[in-house]
Coordinates of C-alpha atoms and ligand atoms in Angstrom, one line a residue:
M15 CA 0.0 0.0 0.0
D16 CA 1.5 3.4 -0.9
V17 CA 1.3 6.5 1.3
D18 CA -1.5 8.1 -0.8
E19 CA -3.7 5.1 -0.3
I20 CA -3.0 5.3 3.4
L21 CA -4.0 8.9 3.5
T22 CA -7.1 8.2 1.5
G23 CA -8.0 5.4 4.0
L24 CA -7.3 7.7 7.0
Y25 CA -9.5 10.5 5.7
R26 CA -12.5 8.2 5.1
E27 CA -15.2 8.1 7.7
S28 CA -13.9 4.7 8.9
G29 CA -10.4 6.0 9.1
R30 CA -11.4 8.9 11.3
Q31 CA -13.3 6.6 13.6
N32 CA -10.2 4.3 13.9
P33 CA -7.0 5.8 12.4
Y34 CA -4.6 3.5 14.2
P35 CA -4.3 0.7 11.6
W36 CA -3.5 3.5 9.1
Y37 CA -0.8 4.9 11.3
A38 CA 0.7 1.4 11.7
A39 CA 0.7 1.2 7.9
L40 CA 2.4 4.6 7.7
H41 CA 5.1 3.4 10.1
R42 CA 5.7 0.3 8.0
H43 CA 6.2 2.7 5.1
G44 CA 8.9 4.7 6.9
P45 CA 9.1 7.8 9.1
V46 CA 8.6 10.3 6.3
S47 CA 7.2 10.2 2.8
A48 CA 6.4 12.4 -0.2
I49 CA 2.7 12.5 -1.1
A50 CA 0.8 13.5 -4.3
P51 CA -1.2 16.8 -4.2
R52 CA -4.7 16.4 -2.7
P53 CA -7.5 18.9 -2.8
E54 CA -7.8 19.0 1.0
H55 CA -4.0 19.7 1.4
R56 CA -2.9 23.2 0.6
A57 CA 0.9 23.3 0.0
I58 CA 1.5 20.0 1.8
G59 CA 3.8 17.7 -0.1
V60 CA 5.3 15.5 2.7
V61 CA 3.9 13.5 5.6
A62 CA 5.8 12.5 8.6
G63 CA 4.8 10.0 11.3
G64 CA 8.1 9.0 12.8
Y65 CA 8.5 10.2 16.3
D66 CA 12.1 11.5 15.9
L67 CA 11.5 13.4 12.7
V68 CA 8.2 14.9 13.9
S69 CA 9.8 16.0 17.1
Q70 CA 12.9 17.4 15.2
V71 CA 10.7 19.6 13.0
L72 CA 8.6 20.8 15.8
R73 CA 11.6 21.8 17.9
D74 CA 13.3 23.7 15.1
P75 CA 12.0 27.3 15.1
A76 CA 13.2 27.7 11.5
W77 CA 10.3 25.5 10.4
S78 CA 7.4 27.9 10.5
K79 CA 3.7 28.3 10.6
Q80 CA 2.4 29.5 7.2
A81 CA -0.6 31.8 6.7
P82 CA -3.0 30.6 4.0
P83 CA -3.2 32.9 1.0
G84 CA -5.9 35.6 1.2
W85 CA -6.1 35.3 5.0
Q86 CA -6.6 39.0 5.3
E87 CA -10.0 38.8 3.7
Q88 CA -11.5 36.3 6.2
E89 CA -12.4 37.1 9.8
I90 CA -11.6 33.7 11.1
L91 CA -8.1 33.7 9.5
R92 CA -7.4 37.3 10.6
T93 CA -8.3 36.2 14.1
L94 CA -6.0 33.1 14.0
Q95 CA -3.2 35.0 12.3
S96 CA -3.1 37.5 15.1
S97 CA -2.8 34.9 17.8
M98 CA 0.3 33.2 19.2
M99 CA -0.7 29.7 18.0
F100 CA -0.5 30.6 14.3
V101 CA 2.4 33.1 14.0
N102 CA 6.2 32.9 14.1
P103 CA 8.9 34.9 16.0
P104 CA 9.2 37.7 16.8
D105 CA 5.3 38.1 17.1
H106 CA 5.0 34.6 18.5
T107 CA 7.7 35.3 21.2
R108 CA 6.1 38.6 22.1
M109 CA 2.5 37.3 22.5
R110 CA 3.4 34.1 24.1
A111 CA 5.5 35.9 26.8
V112 CA 2.4 38.0 27.7
F113 CA 0.3 34.9 28.3
A114 CA 3.0 32.7 29.8
K115 CA 3.4 35.3 32.6
T116 CA -0.2 34.8 33.5
F117 CA 0.2 31.1 34.1
T118 CA 2.0 31.7 37.4
P119 CA 2.5 29.0 40.0
R120 CA 0.2 31.0 42.3
R121 CA -2.6 31.2 39.7
L122 CA -2.2 27.5 39.0
G123 CA -2.1 26.6 42.7
A124 CA -5.3 28.7 43.1
L125 CA -6.9 26.6 40.3
E126 CA -6.6 23.3 42.3
P127 CA -9.5 23.9 44.7
V128 CA -11.6 25.3 41.8
I129 CA -11.0 22.0 39.8
V130 CA -11.9 19.9 42.9
R131 CA -15.1 21.9 43.4
V132 CA -16.1 21.8 39.8
V133 CA -15.4 18.0 39.6
D134 CA -17.3 17.2 42.7
A135 CA -20.3 19.2 41.5
Q136 CA -20.3 17.3 38.2
L137 CA -20.0 14.0 40.0
E138 CA -23.0 15.0 42.0
R139 CA -24.9 15.7 38.7
M140 CA -23.9 12.3 37.3
A141 CA -25.0 10.6 40.5
E142 CA -28.4 12.3 40.3
A143 CA -28.8 11.6 36.6
G144 CA -28.0 7.9 37.1
A145 CA -29.8 7.5 40.4
D146 CA -32.6 5.5 38.9
G147 CA -30.2 3.1 37.1
G148 CA -30.6 5.1 33.9
E149 CA -27.8 5.9 31.5
V150 CA -25.7 9.1 31.9
D151 CA -23.9 10.8 29.0
F152 CA -20.4 11.1 30.4
V153 CA -19.5 13.9 27.9
A154 CA -22.6 16.1 28.6
D155 CA -22.4 15.6 32.4
F156 CA -18.7 15.4 33.1
A157 CA -16.1 15.6 30.3
Y158 CA -17.5 18.8 28.7
P159 CA -18.5 20.8 31.8
V160 CA -15.4 20.2 33.9
P161 CA -12.8 21.8 31.5
A162 CA -15.4 24.4 30.3
L163 CA -16.2 25.6 33.8
V164 CA -12.6 25.4 35.0
M165 CA -11.3 27.5 32.1
A166 CA -14.2 29.9 32.2
G167 CA -13.3 30.6 35.8
F168 CA -9.6 30.8 35.0
I169 CA -10.0 33.2 32.1
G170 CA -13.0 35.0 33.6
L171 CA -15.8 34.1 31.1
P172 CA -19.4 34.4 32.3
E173 CA -20.7 30.8 32.8
A174 CA -24.2 31.8 31.6
D175 CA -22.8 32.4 28.1
L176 CA -20.9 29.0 27.8
S177 CA -23.4 27.2 25.6
W178 CA -23.7 30.1 23.2
Y179 CA -20.0 30.2 23.2
R180 CA -19.5 26.5 22.6
Q181 CA -21.5 26.6 19.4
R182 CA -19.1 29.2 18.0
V183 CA -16.1 27.1 19.1
D184 CA -17.5 24.1 17.3
R185 CA -17.9 26.1 14.0
I186 CA -14.2 27.2 14.2
D187 CA -13.0 23.6 15.0
E188 CA -15.0 22.2 12.1
F189 CA -13.2 24.6 9.8
L190 CA -9.8 23.6 11.2
D191 CA -10.2 20.0 10.3
V192 CA -8.3 18.6 7.3
A193 CA -11.5 18.4 5.2
G194 CA -12.9 21.6 6.7
K195 CA -11.9 24.2 4.1
T196 CA -15.3 24.3 2.3
P197 CA -16.9 27.6 1.5
Q198 CA -19.9 26.8 3.9
R199 CA -17.6 25.9 6.8
L200 CA -15.5 29.0 6.1
A201 CA -18.6 31.2 6.1
R202 CA -19.8 29.7 9.4
A203 CA -16.3 30.1 11.0
N204 CA -16.1 33.7 9.8
Q205 CA -19.4 34.5 11.4
A206 CA -18.5 32.7 14.6
A207 CA -15.2 34.6 14.8
G208 CA -17.0 37.9 14.2
E209 CA -19.5 37.2 17.0
L210 CA -16.8 36.1 19.4
R211 CA -14.7 39.2 18.7
A212 CA -17.7 41.4 19.5
W213 CA -18.5 39.4 22.6
Y214 CA -14.9 39.7 23.9
R215 CA -14.8 43.5 23.2
E216 CA -17.8 43.9 25.3
L217 CA -16.3 41.7 28.1
I218 CA -13.1 43.7 28.0
A219 CA -15.0 47.0 28.3
H220 CA -16.9 45.5 31.2
R221 CA -13.8 44.3 33.0
R222 CA -12.1 47.7 32.4
R223 CA -15.0 49.3 34.4
H224 CA -15.4 46.4 36.9
P225 CA -12.0 44.6 37.3
G226 CA -11.9 41.2 39.1
E227 CA -9.2 38.7 39.9
D228 CA -9.6 36.9 36.6
L229 CA -7.1 36.6 33.7
V230 CA -9.1 39.0 31.4
S231 CA -9.1 41.7 34.1
G232 CA -5.4 41.2 34.7
L233 CA -4.5 41.4 31.0
V234 CA -6.7 44.5 30.4
E235 CA -5.0 46.3 33.3
A236 CA -1.5 45.3 32.0
L237 CA -2.6 46.5 28.5
D238 CA -3.8 49.9 29.7
S239 CA -0.8 50.5 31.8
G240 CA 1.4 49.9 28.8
D241 CA 3.2 47.1 30.6
V242 CA 2.7 44.6 27.7
E243 CA 3.3 44.7 24.0
L244 CA -0.1 43.7 22.8
T245 CA -2.8 45.5 21.0
E246 CA -6.5 45.1 22.0
D247 CA -7.2 43.2 18.8
E248 CA -4.4 40.8 19.6
L249 CA -5.7 40.4 23.1
V250 CA -9.2 39.4 21.6
S251 CA -7.6 37.0 19.1
N252 CA -5.5 35.3 21.7
L253 CA -8.4 34.9 24.2
I254 CA -10.4 33.3 21.5
V255 CA -7.6 30.9 20.6
L256 CA -6.7 30.3 24.3
F257 CA -10.2 29.2 25.2
N258 CA -10.7 27.2 22.0
A259 CA -7.4 25.4 22.6
S260 CA -8.1 24.7 26.2
F261 CA -11.4 22.9 26.5
V262 CA -12.3 20.6 23.5
T263 CA -8.8 19.1 23.9
T264 CA -9.4 18.4 27.6
V265 CA -13.0 17.2 27.0
Y266 CA -11.3 14.5 24.8
L267 CA -8.7 13.7 27.5
F268 CA -11.7 12.6 29.6
S269 CA -14.0 11.1 27.0
N270 CA -11.3 9.3 25.0
G271 CA -9.6 8.2 28.3
L272 CA -12.6 6.6 30.0
P273 CA -13.0 3.5 27.8
V274 CA -9.3 2.9 27.9
L275 CA -9.2 3.1 31.7
L276 CA -12.3 0.9 32.1
A277 CA -10.6 -1.8 30.1
H278 CA -8.0 -1.9 33.0
P279 CA -10.0 -2.7 36.2
D280 CA -6.8 -3.0 38.2
V281 CA -5.9 0.6 37.3
V282 CA -9.5 1.8 38.1
A283 CA -9.4 0.1 41.5
A284 CA -6.0 1.6 42.4
L285 CA -6.7 5.2 41.1
P286 CA -8.7 6.6 44.0
A287 CA -5.8 6.2 46.4
D288 CA -2.9 7.0 44.0
E289 CA -2.4 10.5 42.5
E290 CA 0.9 9.5 41.0
L291 CA -0.8 6.7 39.0
A292 CA -3.4 9.3 37.9
G293 CA -0.6 11.4 36.4
G294 CA 0.7 8.3 34.6
C295 CA -2.8 7.6 33.3
V296 CA -3.3 11.1 32.0
D297 CA 0.0 11.0 30.1
E298 CA -0.6 7.5 28.7
V299 CA -4.2 8.3 27.6
L300 CA -2.9 11.4 25.8
R301 CA -0.3 9.3 24.1
L302 CA -2.7 6.5 23.0
E303 CA -5.7 8.6 22.2
S304 CA -4.3 12.0 21.5
P305 CA -7.0 14.7 21.1
V306 CA -4.9 16.6 18.5
H307 CA -3.8 14.3 15.6
F308 CA -1.7 16.5 13.4
L309 CA 0.1 19.8 13.0
A310 CA 1.9 21.3 10.1
R311 CA 5.1 23.3 9.6
A312 CA 6.7 24.8 6.4
A313 CA 10.3 24.3 5.3
P314 CA 12.7 27.3 5.7
E315 CA 14.6 26.4 2.6
D316 CA 15.0 23.7 0.0
T317 CA 16.1 20.7 2.2
T318 CA 15.6 17.0 2.9
L319 CA 13.8 15.4 5.7
G320 CA 14.8 11.8 6.4
G321 CA 16.1 11.7 2.9
V322 CA 12.9 13.0 1.3
P323 CA 13.2 16.3 -0.5
V324 CA 11.2 19.2 0.8
R325 CA 11.0 22.5 -1.1
R326 CA 11.1 25.9 0.6
D327 CA 7.7 26.9 2.0
E328 CA 6.3 23.4 1.4
N329 CA 4.3 22.2 4.4
V330 CA 5.0 18.9 6.1
L331 CA 2.0 17.2 7.7
L332 CA 3.2 16.1 11.2
M333 CA 1.1 13.2 12.4
I334 CA 1.6 13.6 16.2
A335 CA -0.9 10.9 17.0
A336 CA 1.0 8.5 14.8
A337 CA 4.3 9.5 16.3
N338 CA 2.9 8.7 19.7
R339 CA 2.5 5.1 18.6
D340 CA 5.8 4.8 16.7
P341 CA 7.1 1.3 17.4
A342 CA 10.7 2.6 17.1
R343 CA 10.2 4.7 20.3
F344 CA 7.4 2.9 22.2
S345 CA 7.6 -0.8 22.7
D346 CA 4.2 -2.5 22.1
P347 CA 2.9 1.0 21.2
D348 CA -0.9 0.0 21.2
R349 CA -0.7 -1.2 24.8
F350 CA -1.9 1.0 27.7
D351 CA 0.8 1.2 30.4
P352 CA 0.5 4.1 32.8
H353 CA 4.0 3.2 34.2
R354 CA 5.6 3.3 30.8
G355 CA 8.1 6.1 31.3
G356 CA 10.3 6.6 28.1
P357 CA 10.1 9.5 25.8
P358 CA 7.4 12.1 26.4
S359 CA 4.4 11.9 24.0
L360 CA 3.9 14.7 21.5
A361 CA 0.3 15.1 22.5
F362 CA 1.0 18.7 23.7
G363 CA 3.4 19.3 20.8
V364 CA 7.0 20.2 21.6
G365 CA 9.4 23.1 21.0
P366 CA 8.5 26.9 20.8
H367 CA 4.7 26.2 20.4
F368 CA 4.6 23.6 23.2
C369 CA 1.1 23.7 24.7
L370 CA 0.8 26.7 27.2
G371 CA -1.9 24.9 29.1
A372 CA -0.4 21.4 29.5
A373 CA 0.0 21.9 33.3
V374 CA -3.7 23.0 33.5
S375 CA -5.1 19.9 31.8
R376 CA -2.7 17.6 33.4
M377 CA -3.9 19.0 36.8
E378 CA -7.5 18.5 35.8
G379 CA -6.9 14.9 34.9
R380 CA -4.7 14.1 37.9
L381 CA -7.4 15.5 40.3
A382 CA -10.5 14.3 38.5
L383 CA -9.7 10.7 37.7
P384 CA -9.2 9.5 41.4
R385 CA -12.4 11.3 42.4
L386 CA -14.4 9.9 39.5
F387 CA -13.5 6.3 40.3
A388 CA -13.8 6.7 44.1
R389 CA -17.3 7.9 43.5
F390 CA -18.3 5.4 40.8
P391 CA -16.1 2.3 41.2
R392 CA -18.6 0.3 39.0
L393 CA -18.8 2.8 36.2
A394 CA -19.5 1.0 32.8
V395 CA -19.9 2.1 29.2
T396 CA -23.3 1.0 28.0
R397 CA -23.2 1.8 24.3
T398 CA -20.6 2.1 21.5
P399 CA -19.1 5.6 21.8
T400 CA -19.5 8.0 18.9
Y401 CA -16.7 10.2 17.7
S402 CA -16.8 13.8 16.6
G403 CA -15.8 12.9 13.0
S404 CA -12.8 15.3 12.9
L405 CA -9.3 14.0 12.7
F406 CA -7.6 17.2 13.7
L407 CA -9.4 17.2 17.0
R408 CA -10.4 13.6 17.4
G409 CA -12.6 12.5 20.3
I410 CA -15.6 10.9 21.7
D411 CA -18.5 13.3 21.8
K412 CA -21.2 10.9 23.1
L413 CA -20.3 8.3 25.8
F414 CA -23.2 6.6 27.6
V415 CA -22.4 5.1 30.9
S416 CA -24.2 3.5 33.9
T417 CA -22.9 4.7 37.2
G418 CA -23.5 1.3 38.7
G419 CA -24.3 2.5 42.2
Q420 CA -21.9 4.5 44.2
E421 CA -19.8 4.4 47.3
T422 CA -21.8 5.8 50.1
A423 CA -18.6 6.5 52.2
Ligands
HEM24 C1 -5.4 17.6 26.9 C2 -5.5 18.9 26.6 C3 -4.7 19.6 25.6 C4 -4.0 19.1 24.5 C5 -4.0 17.7 23.9 C6 -3.4 20.3 23.8 C7 -2.6 20.2 22.7 C8 -1.8 21.3 22.2 C9 -0.9 21.2 21.1 C10 -0.6 19.9 20.3 C11 -0.3 22.4 20.9 C12 0.8 22.8 19.9 C13 0.3 23.5 18.7 C14 1.4 23.6 17.6 O1 2.6 23.2 17.9 O2 1.1 24.1 16.5 C15 -1.0 23.3 21.8 C16 -0.7 24.6 21.9 C17 -1.4 25.5 22.7 N1 -2.3 25.1 23.8 FE1 -2.9 23.3 24.3 N2 -3.6 21.4 24.5 C18 -4.4 21.1 25.6 C19 -4.9 21.9 26.6 C20 -4.7 23.2 26.6 C21 -5.2 24.1 27.7 C22 -5.9 23.7 28.9 C23 -4.8 25.4 27.3 C24 -5.1 26.7 28.1 C25 -5.2 26.8 29.4 C26 -4.1 25.3 26.1 C27 -3.6 26.4 25.4 C28 -2.7 26.3 24.4 C29 -2.1 27.4 23.7 C30 -2.4 28.9 24.0 C31 -1.3 26.9 22.7 C32 -0.5 27.7 21.7 C33 0.9 27.9 22.2 C34 1.9 28.5 21.2 O3 1.6 28.6 20.0 O4 2.9 29.0 21.6 N3 -4.1 24.0 25.7 N4 -1.8 22.6 22.6

């Protein structure tokens, strides 16, 4: 099977549902391969799935993010291109520094009791919903609200607006998927970006008049005092991207992770009393079932990658979820092993764009998993889970469970 056939298989509905056989085929083909032009790939001529090569490209700041042509004409692309995630130094360094400063140990420490409170409240909701022995949607009652409420509190977004907000996030994420660049999806993403921008401008004006302890208030104050090199437009773009990046990914940490964990009853039984094990489970779930499946970087010059020629400005598709199961780096790569050790997975990326919120979602997982299984030691999946259908952000978006009675303690 050649690499183009592998990609065709991967992008089909069945491939998105279960991409792992296609990634195994990609590894058999080699760590990096040239590919034929495809309608869904703009300027991508090479695909890499080998851990070492993917990591090498991501670590090298000379391999850059590339703006799509005509980005200035589209609200969504203007938004992305004025945020840290989509730009290169020096703008990237400048913007990232502003936000990195806000993820202080003090702020992260203050988040711990907030996470515990949010988790316990959602466990209570699950207990009520499952009290009569009925099914509970783990995504609707736990995996989605936990990160959404934690991040809304951290950033300072009014909770009442979250469901309105989520619809806009979904439209942007649909556009970001590999097959998402249709005119309809672009139009929907443009509209969502415009509405979110207006919403944030109002929030900023409000926080300027009534500051609180939250991140938006802190950033507005820093902006107004001239302490940070950021325009108000850039602040809005970065807030949109920060919240988008923070919660769907963490939703999938929980929803993709639950079936994996339930397949290991010994781990589930040990989790309530073992926070270190919880940390190992979070990392291993993210390796095995990465919420983000691919990234892209453009070559700084005509060069070769693992012997494959890459032209200047040509994009390489970096399959981080495949790299996380590279048999050359992870022995028995499809096996769940929370004590695995070894190289870190690339689920949070690596290098200059390494996930700014990795510590936040790791903390959410480490605190939530022991509490979840302490409360519901007999939790069980009752139906085949359904996936979002996106490969860029791949995750379970419906997961019915029975709570199976709970510990009365
Ligand atoms: C399990 C949860 C998460 C996963 C799997 C994840 C994954 C990633 C990945 C792969 C990147 C690298 C993008 C690239 O190199 O192009 C990234 C960047 C980023 N993430 Fe996360 N993320 C998660 C949670 C979060 C959270 C909770 C936040 C915010 C609190 C966050 C904020 C960001 C930001 C702002 C960036 C851009 C950093 C930069 O470009 O310098 N993420 N994330």
